[in-house]
PDB file of C-alpha atoms and ligand atoms in Angstrom:
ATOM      1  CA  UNK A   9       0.000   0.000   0.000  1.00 52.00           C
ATOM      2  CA  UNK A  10       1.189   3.467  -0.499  1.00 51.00           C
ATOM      3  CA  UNK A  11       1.022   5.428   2.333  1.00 57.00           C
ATOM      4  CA  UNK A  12       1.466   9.233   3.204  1.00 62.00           C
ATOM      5  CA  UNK A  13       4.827  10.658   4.334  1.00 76.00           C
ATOM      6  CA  UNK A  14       6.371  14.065   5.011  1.00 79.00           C
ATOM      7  CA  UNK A  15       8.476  15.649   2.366  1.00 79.00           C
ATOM      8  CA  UNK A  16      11.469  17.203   3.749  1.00 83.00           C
ATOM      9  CA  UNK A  17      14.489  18.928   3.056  1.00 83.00           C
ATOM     10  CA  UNK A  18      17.761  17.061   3.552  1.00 81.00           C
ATOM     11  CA  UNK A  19      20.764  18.783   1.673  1.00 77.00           C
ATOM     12  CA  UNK A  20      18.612  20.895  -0.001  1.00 77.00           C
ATOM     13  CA  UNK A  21      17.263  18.084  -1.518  1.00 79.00           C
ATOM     14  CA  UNK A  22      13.078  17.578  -1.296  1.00 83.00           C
ATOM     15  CA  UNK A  23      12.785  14.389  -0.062  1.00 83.00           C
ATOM     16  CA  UNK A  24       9.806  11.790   0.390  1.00 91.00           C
ATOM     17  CA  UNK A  25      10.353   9.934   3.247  1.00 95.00           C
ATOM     18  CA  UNK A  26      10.107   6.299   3.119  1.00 96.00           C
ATOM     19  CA  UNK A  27       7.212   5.090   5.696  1.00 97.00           C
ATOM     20  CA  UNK A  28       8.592   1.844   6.998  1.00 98.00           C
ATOM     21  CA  UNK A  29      12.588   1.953   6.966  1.00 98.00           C
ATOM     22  CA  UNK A  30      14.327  -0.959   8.345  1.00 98.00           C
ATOM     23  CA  UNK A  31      17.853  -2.003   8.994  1.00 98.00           C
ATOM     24  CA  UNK A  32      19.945  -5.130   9.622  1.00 98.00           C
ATOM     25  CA  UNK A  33      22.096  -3.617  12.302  1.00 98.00           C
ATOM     26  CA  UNK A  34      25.170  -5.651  10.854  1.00 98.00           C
ATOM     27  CA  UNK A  35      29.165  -5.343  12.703  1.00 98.00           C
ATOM     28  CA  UNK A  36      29.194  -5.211  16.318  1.00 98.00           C
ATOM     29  CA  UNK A  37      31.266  -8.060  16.164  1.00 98.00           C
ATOM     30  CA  UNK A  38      33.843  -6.866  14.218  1.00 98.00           C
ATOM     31  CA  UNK A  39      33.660  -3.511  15.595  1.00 98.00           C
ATOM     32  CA  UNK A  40      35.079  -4.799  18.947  1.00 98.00           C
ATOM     33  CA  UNK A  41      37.785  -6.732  17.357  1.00 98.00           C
ATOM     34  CA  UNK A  42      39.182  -4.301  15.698  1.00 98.00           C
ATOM     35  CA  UNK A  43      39.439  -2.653  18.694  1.00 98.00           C
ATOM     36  CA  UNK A  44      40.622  -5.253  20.406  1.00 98.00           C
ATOM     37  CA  UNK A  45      37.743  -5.510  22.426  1.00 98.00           C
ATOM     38  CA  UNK A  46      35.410  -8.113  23.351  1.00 97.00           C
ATOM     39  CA  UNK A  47      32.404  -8.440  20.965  1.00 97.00           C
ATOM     40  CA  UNK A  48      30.132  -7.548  23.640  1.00 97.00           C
ATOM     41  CA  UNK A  49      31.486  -3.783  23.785  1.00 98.00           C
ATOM     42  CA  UNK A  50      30.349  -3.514  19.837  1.00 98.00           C
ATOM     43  CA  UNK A  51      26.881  -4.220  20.967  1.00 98.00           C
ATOM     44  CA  UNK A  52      27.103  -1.740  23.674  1.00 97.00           C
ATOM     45  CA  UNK A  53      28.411   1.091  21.187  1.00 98.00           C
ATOM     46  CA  UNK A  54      25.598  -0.451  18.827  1.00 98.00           C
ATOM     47  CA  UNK A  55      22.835   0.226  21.372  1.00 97.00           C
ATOM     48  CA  UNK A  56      24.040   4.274  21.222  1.00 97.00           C
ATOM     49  CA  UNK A  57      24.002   3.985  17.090  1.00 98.00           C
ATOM     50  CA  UNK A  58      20.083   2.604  17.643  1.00 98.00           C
ATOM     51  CA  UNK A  59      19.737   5.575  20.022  1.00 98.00           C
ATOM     52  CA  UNK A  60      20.925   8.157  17.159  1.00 98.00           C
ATOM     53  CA  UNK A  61      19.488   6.698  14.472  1.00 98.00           C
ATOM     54  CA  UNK A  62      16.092   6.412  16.026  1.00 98.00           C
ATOM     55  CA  UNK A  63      16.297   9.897  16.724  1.00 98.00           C
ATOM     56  CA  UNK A  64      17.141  10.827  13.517  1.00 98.00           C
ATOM     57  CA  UNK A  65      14.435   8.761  11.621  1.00 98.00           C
ATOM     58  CA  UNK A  66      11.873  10.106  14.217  1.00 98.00           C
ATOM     59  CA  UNK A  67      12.583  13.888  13.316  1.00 97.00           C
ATOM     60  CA  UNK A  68      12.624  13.041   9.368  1.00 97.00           C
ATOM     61  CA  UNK A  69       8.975  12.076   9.766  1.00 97.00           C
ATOM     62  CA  UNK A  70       9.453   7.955   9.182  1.00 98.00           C
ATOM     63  CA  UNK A  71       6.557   6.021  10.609  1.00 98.00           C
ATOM     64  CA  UNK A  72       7.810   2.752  11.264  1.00 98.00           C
ATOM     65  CA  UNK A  73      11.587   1.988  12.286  1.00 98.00           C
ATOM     66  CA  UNK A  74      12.099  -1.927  12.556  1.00 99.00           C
ATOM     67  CA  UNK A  75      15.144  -2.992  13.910  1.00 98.00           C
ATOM     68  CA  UNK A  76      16.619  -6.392  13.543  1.00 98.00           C
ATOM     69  CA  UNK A  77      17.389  -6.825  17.014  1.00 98.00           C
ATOM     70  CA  UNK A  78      17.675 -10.699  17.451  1.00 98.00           C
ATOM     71  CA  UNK A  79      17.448 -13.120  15.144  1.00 98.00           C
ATOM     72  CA  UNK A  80      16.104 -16.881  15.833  1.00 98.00           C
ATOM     73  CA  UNK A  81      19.528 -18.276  14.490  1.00 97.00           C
ATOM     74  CA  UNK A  82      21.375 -16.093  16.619  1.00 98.00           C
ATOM     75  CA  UNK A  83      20.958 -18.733  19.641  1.00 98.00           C
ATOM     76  CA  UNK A  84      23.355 -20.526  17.451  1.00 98.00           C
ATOM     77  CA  UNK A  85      25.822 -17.780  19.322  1.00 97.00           C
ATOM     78  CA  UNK A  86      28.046 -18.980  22.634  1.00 96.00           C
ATOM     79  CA  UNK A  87      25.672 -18.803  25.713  1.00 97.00           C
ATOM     80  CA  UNK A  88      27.816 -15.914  27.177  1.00 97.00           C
ATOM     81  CA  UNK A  89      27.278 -13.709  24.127  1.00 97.00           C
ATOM     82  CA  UNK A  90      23.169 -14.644  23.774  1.00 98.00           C
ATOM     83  CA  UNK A  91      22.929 -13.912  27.880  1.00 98.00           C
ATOM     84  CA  UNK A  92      24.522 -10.729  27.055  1.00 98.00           C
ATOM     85  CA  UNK A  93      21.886 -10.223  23.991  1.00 98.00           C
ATOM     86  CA  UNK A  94      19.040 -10.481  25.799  1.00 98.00           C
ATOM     87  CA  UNK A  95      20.087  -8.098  29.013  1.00 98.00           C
ATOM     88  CA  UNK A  96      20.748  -5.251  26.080  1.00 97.00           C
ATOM     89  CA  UNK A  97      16.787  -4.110  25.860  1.00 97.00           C
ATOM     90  CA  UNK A  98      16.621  -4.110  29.497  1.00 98.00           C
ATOM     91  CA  UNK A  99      19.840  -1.813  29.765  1.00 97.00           C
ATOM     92  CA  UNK A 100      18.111  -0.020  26.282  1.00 98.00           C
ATOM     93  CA  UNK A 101      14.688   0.656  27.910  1.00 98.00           C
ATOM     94  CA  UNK A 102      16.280   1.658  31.459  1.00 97.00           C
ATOM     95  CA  UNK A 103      18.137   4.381  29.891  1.00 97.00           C
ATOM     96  CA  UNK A 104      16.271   5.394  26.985  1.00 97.00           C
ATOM     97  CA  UNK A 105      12.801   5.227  27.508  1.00 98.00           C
ATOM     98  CA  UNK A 106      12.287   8.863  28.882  1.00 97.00           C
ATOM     99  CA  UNK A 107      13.555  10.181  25.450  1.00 97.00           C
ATOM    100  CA  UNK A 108      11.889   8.516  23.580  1.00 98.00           C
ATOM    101  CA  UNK A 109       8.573   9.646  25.722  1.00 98.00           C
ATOM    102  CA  UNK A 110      10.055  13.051  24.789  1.00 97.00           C
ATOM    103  CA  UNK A 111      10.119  12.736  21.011  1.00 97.00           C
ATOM    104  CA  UNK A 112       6.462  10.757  21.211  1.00 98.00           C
ATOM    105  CA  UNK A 113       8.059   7.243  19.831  1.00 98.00           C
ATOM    106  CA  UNK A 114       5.750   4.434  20.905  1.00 98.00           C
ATOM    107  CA  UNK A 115       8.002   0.966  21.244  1.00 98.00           C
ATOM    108  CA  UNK A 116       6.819  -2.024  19.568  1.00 98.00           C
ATOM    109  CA  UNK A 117       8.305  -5.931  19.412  1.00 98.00           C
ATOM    110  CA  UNK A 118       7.683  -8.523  16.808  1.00 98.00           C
ATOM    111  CA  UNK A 119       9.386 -11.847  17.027  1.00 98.00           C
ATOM    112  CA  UNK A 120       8.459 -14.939  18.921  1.00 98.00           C
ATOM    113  CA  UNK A 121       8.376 -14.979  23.111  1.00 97.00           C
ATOM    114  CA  UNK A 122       9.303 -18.149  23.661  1.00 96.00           C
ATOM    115  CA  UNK A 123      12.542 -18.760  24.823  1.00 96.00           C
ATOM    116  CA  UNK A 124      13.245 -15.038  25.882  1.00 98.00           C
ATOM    117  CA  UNK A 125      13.830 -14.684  29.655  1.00 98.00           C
ATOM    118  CA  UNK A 126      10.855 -13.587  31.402  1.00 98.00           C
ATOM    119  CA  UNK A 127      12.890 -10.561  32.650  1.00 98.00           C
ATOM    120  CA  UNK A 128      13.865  -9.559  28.856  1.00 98.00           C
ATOM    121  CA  UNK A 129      10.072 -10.044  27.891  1.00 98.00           C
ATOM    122  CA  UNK A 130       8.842  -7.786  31.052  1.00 98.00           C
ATOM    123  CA  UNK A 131      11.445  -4.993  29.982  1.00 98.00           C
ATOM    124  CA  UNK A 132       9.926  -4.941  26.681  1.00 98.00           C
ATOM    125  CA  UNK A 133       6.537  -4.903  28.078  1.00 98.00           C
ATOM    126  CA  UNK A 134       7.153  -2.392  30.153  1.00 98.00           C
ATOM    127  CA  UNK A 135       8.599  -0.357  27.719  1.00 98.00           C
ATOM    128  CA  UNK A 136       5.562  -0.876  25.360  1.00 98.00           C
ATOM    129  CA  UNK A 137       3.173  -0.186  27.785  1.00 98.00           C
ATOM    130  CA  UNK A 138       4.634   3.245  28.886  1.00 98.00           C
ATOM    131  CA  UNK A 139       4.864   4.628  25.250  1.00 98.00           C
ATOM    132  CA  UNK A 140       1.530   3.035  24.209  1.00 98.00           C
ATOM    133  CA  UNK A 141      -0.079   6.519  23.838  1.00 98.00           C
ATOM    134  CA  UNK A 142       2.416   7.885  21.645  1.00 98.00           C
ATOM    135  CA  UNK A 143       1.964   8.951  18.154  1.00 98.00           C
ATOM    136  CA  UNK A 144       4.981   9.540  16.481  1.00 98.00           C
ATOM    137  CA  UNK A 145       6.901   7.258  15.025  1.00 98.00           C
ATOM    138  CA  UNK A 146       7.039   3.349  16.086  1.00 98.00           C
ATOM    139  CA  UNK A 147      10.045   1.879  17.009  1.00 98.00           C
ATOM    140  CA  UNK A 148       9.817  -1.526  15.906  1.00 98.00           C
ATOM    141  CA  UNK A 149      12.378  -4.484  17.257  1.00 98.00           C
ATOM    142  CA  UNK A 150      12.446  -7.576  16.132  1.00 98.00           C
ATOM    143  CA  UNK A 151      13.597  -9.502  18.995  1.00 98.00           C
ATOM    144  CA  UNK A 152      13.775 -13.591  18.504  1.00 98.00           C
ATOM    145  CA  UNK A 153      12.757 -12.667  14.761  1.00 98.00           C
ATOM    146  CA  UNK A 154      12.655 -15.093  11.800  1.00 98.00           C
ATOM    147  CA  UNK A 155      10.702 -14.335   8.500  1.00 98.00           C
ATOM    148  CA  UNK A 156      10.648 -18.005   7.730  1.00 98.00           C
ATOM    149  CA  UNK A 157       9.130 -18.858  11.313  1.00 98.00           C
ATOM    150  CA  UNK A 158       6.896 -16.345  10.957  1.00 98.00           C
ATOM    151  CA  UNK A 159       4.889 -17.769   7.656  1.00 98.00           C
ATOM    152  CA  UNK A 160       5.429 -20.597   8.849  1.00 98.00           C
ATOM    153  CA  UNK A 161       3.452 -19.627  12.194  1.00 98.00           C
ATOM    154  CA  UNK A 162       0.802 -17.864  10.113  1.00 98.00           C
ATOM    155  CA  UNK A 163       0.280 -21.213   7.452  1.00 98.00           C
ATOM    156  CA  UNK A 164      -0.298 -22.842  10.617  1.00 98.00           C
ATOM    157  CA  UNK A 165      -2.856 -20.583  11.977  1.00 98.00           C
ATOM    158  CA  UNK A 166      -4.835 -20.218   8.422  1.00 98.00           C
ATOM    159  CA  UNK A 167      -4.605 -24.305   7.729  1.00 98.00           C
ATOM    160  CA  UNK A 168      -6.282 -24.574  11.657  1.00 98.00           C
ATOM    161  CA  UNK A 169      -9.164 -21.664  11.090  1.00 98.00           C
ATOM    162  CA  UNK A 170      -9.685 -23.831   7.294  1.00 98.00           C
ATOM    163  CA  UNK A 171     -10.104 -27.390   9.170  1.00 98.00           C
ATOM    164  CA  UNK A 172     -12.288 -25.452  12.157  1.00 98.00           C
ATOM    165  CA  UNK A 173     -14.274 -23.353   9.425  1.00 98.00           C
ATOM    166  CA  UNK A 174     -13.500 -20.295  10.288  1.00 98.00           C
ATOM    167  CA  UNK A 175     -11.722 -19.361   6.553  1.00 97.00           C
ATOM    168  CA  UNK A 176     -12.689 -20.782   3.308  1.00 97.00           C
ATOM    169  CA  UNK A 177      -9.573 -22.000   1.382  1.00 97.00           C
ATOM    170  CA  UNK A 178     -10.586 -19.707  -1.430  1.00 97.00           C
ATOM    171  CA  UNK A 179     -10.379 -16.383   0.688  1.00 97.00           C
ATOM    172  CA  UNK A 180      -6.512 -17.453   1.464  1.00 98.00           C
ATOM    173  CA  UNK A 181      -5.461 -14.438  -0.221  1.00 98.00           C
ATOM    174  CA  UNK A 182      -2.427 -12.153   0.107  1.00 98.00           C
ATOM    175  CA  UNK A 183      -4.417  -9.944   2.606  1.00 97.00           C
ATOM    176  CA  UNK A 184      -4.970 -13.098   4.906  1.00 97.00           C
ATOM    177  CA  UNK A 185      -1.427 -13.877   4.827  1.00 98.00           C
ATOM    178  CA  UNK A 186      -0.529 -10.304   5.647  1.00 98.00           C
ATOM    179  CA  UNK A 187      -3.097 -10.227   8.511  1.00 98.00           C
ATOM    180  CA  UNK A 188      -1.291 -13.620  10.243  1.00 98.00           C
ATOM    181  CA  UNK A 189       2.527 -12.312  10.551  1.00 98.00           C
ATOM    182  CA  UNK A 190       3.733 -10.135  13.326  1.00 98.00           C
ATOM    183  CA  UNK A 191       3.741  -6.965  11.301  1.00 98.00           C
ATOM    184  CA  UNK A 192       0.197  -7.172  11.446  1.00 98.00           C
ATOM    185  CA  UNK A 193       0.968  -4.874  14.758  1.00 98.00           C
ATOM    186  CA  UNK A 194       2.290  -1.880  12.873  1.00 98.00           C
ATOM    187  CA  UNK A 195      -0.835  -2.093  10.141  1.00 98.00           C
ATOM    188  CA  UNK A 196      -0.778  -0.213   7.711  1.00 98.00           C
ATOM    189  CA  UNK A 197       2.874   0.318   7.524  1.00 98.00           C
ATOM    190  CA  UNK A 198       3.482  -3.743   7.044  1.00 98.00           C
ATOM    191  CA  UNK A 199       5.408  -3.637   4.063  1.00 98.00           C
ATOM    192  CA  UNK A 200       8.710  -2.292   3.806  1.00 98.00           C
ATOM    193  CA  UNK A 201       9.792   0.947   1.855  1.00 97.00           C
ATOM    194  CA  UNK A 202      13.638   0.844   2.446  1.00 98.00           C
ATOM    195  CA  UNK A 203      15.897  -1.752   3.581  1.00 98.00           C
ATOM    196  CA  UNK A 204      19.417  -0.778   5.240  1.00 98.00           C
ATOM    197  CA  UNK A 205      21.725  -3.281   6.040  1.00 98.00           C
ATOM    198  CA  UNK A 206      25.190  -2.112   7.610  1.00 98.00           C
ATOM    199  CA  UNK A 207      28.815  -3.592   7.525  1.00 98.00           C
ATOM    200  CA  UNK A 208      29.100  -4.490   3.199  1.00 98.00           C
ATOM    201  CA  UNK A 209      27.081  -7.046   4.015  1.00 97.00           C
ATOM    202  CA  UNK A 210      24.556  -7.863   0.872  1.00 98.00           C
ATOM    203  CA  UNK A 211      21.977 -10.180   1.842  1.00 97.00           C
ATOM    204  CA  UNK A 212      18.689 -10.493   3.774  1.00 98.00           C
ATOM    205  CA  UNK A 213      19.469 -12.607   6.830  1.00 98.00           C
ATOM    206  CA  UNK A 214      15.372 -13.917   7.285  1.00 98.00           C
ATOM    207  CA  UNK A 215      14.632 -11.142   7.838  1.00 98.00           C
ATOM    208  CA  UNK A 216      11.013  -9.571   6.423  1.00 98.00           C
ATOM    209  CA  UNK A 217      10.919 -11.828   3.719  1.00 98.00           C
ATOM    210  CA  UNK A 218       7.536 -11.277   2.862  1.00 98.00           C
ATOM    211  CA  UNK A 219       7.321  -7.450   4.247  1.00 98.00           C
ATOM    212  CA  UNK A 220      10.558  -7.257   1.848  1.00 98.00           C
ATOM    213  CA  UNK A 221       8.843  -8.212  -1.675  1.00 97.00           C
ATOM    214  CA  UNK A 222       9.097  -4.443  -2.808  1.00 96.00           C
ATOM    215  CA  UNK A 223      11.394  -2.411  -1.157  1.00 97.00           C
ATOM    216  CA  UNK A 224      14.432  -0.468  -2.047  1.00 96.00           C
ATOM    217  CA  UNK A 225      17.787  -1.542  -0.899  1.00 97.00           C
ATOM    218  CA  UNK A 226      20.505   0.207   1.007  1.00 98.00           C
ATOM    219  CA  UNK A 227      23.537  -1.081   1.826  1.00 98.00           C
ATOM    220  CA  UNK A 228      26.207   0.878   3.995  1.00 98.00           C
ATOM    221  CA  UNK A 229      30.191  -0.060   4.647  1.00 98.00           C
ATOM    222  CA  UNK A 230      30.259   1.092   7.852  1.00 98.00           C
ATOM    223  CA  UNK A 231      30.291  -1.105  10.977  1.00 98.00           C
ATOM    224  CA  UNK A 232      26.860  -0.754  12.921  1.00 98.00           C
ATOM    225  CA  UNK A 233      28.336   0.971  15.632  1.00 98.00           C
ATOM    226  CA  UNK A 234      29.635   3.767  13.779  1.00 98.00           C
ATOM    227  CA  UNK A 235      25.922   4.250  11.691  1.00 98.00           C
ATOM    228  CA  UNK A 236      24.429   7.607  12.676  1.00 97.00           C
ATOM    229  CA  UNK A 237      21.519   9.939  11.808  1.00 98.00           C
ATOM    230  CA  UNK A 238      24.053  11.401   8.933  1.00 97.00           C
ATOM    231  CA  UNK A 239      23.996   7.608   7.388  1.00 97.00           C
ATOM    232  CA  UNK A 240      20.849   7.238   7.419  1.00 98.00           C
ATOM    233  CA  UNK A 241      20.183  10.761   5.906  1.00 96.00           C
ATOM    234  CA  UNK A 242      22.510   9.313   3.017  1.00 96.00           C
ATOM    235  CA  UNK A 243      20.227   6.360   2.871  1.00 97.00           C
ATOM    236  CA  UNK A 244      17.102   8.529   2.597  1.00 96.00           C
ATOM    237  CA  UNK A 245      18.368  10.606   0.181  1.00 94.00           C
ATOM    238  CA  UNK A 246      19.396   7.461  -2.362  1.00 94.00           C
ATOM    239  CA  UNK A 247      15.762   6.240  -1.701  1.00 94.00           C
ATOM    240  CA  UNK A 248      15.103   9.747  -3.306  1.00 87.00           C
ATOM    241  CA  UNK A 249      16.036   8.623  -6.696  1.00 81.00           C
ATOM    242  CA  UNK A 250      14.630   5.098  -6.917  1.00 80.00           C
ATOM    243  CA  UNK A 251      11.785   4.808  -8.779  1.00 74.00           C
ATOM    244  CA  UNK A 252       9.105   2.060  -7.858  1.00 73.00           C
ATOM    245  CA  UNK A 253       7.191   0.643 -10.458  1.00 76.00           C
ATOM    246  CA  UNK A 254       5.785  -2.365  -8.379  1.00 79.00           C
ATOM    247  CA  UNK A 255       5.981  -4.725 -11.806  1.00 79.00           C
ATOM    248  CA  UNK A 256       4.519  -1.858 -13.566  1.00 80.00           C
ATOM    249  CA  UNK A 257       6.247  -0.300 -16.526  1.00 71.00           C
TER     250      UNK A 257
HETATM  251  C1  FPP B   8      24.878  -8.036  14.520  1.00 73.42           C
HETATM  252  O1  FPP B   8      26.247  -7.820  14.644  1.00 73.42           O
HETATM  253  C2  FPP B   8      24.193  -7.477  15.674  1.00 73.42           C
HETATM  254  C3  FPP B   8      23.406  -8.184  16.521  1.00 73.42           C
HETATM  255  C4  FPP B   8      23.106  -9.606  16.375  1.00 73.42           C
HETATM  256  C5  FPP B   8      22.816  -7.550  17.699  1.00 73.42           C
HETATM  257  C6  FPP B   8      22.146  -6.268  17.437  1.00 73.42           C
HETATM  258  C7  FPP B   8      22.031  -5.506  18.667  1.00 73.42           C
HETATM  259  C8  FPP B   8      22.289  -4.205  18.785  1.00 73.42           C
HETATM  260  C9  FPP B   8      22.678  -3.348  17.661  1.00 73.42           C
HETATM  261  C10 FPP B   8      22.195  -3.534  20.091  1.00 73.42           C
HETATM  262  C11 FPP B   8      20.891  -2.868  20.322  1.00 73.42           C
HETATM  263  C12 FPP B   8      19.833  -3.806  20.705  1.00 73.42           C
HETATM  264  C13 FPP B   8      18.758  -3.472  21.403  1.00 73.42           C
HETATM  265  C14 FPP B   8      17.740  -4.501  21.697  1.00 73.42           C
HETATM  266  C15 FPP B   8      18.540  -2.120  21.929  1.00 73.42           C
HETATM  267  P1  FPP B   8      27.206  -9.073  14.751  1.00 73.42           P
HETATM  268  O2  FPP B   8      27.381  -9.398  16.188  1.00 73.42           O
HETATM  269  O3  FPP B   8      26.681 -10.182  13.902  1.00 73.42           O
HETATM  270  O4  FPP B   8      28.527  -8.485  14.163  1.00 73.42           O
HETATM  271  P2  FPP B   8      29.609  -9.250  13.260  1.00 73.42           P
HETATM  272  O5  FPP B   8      28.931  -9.600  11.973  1.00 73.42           O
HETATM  273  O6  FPP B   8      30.667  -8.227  13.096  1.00 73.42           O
HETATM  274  O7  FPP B   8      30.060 -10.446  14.044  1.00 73.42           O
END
């Protein structure tokens, strides 16, 4: 769906801003090491970029900011590292949610909840619950998030409402299918506009498969803990000049 945006100036340039952006917050790991750091300092620096960046995407006017937070193959990671993963919304929400109160962001989480520690999933709550009335932009993470899970999930819902008659096989549509994945939560703003992925990294991860089908793609060489509001302006400002036809001519 097309949906209404600001136009704004960045670099003199008029620019439409893209409704749903979302990034694949790509480098912490490698950020650290070249530092000679352990990797869990890159995710602490990354948690600042998330804190710029949202407040940069906020005052451009974007509606929906989803943030690949935690991916469902990232338990595949040693214990110490996940443990440290999951503490990072609490630490996020502690210290960050009276700004974003301030600038009128309202939190929001897709992903799965099993599995999360109940003191992850409470932070989160909380977080939501505090910002609910907000109604500027949504910050979006996608914590324990995989697109293929997801459809999966949703086939599984649909096939049960067929076999208890609640849907007719024929009104399986794209709609329906939309309507049973997570980013039925940030409706209408479901499908993606721009993709960012950080570190030269060029591929989707499972992430937003479906959400993905039309959006523009921006990929950025920096490390995620050195993104800011002036890389994402960049990445706004390429969206500029892409023209979506949608499979139209
Ligand atoms: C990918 O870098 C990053 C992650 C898996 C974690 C993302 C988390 C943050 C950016 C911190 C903010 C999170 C919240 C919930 C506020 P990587 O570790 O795969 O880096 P590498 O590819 O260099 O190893």
């Amino acid at each position: 769906m097309v949906c209404l945006t600001p136009v704004v100036m960045i670099e003199n340039e008029k620019i439409n801003i893209p409704a749903h952006v979302a990034m694949i917050m790509d480098g912490n790991g490698r950020w650290a090491e070249q530092k000679g750091k352990a990797r869990k300092f890159g995710h602490e620096e990354g948690m600042e970029a998330v804190r710029r960046v949202t407040m940069r995407a906020s005052e451009r006017g974007v509606k929906v900011l989803t943030l690949y937070a935690f991916s469902t193959e990232n338990w595949k990671r040693p214990p110490q590292e996940v443990h440290f993963l999951m503490q990072l919304p609490i630490r996020f929400f502690d210290r960050f949610v009276p700004e974003l109160q301030e600038k009128n962001v309202k939190v929001n989480m897709i992903g799965f909840e099993e599995k999360v520690p109940s003191s992850t999933k409470k932070a989160i709550q909380n977080a939501m619950d505090e910002t609910k009335d907000n109604t500027g932009m949504i910050l979006n993470f996608a914590f324990n998030y995989g697109s293929r899970a997801e459809i999966v999930k949703a086939t599984q819902t649909i096939c049960q409402k067929a076999i208890d008659g609640q849907i007719n096989v024929k009104d399986i549509d794209e709609k329906a299918i939309e309507t049973h994945l997570f980013t039925e939560s940030i409706t209408p703003y479901q499908d993606v506009d721009l993709l960012i992925r950080s570190s030269g990294e060029q591929r989707l991860s499972n992430f937003l498969l479906w959400q993905n089908a039309y959006s523009e793609f921006y990929f950025s060489d920096l490390l995620w803990p050195d993104f800011n509001g002036d890389v994402l302006d960049e990445a706004l400002l390429s969206y500029k000049n892409r023209q979506r036809r949608y499979g139209a001519v």
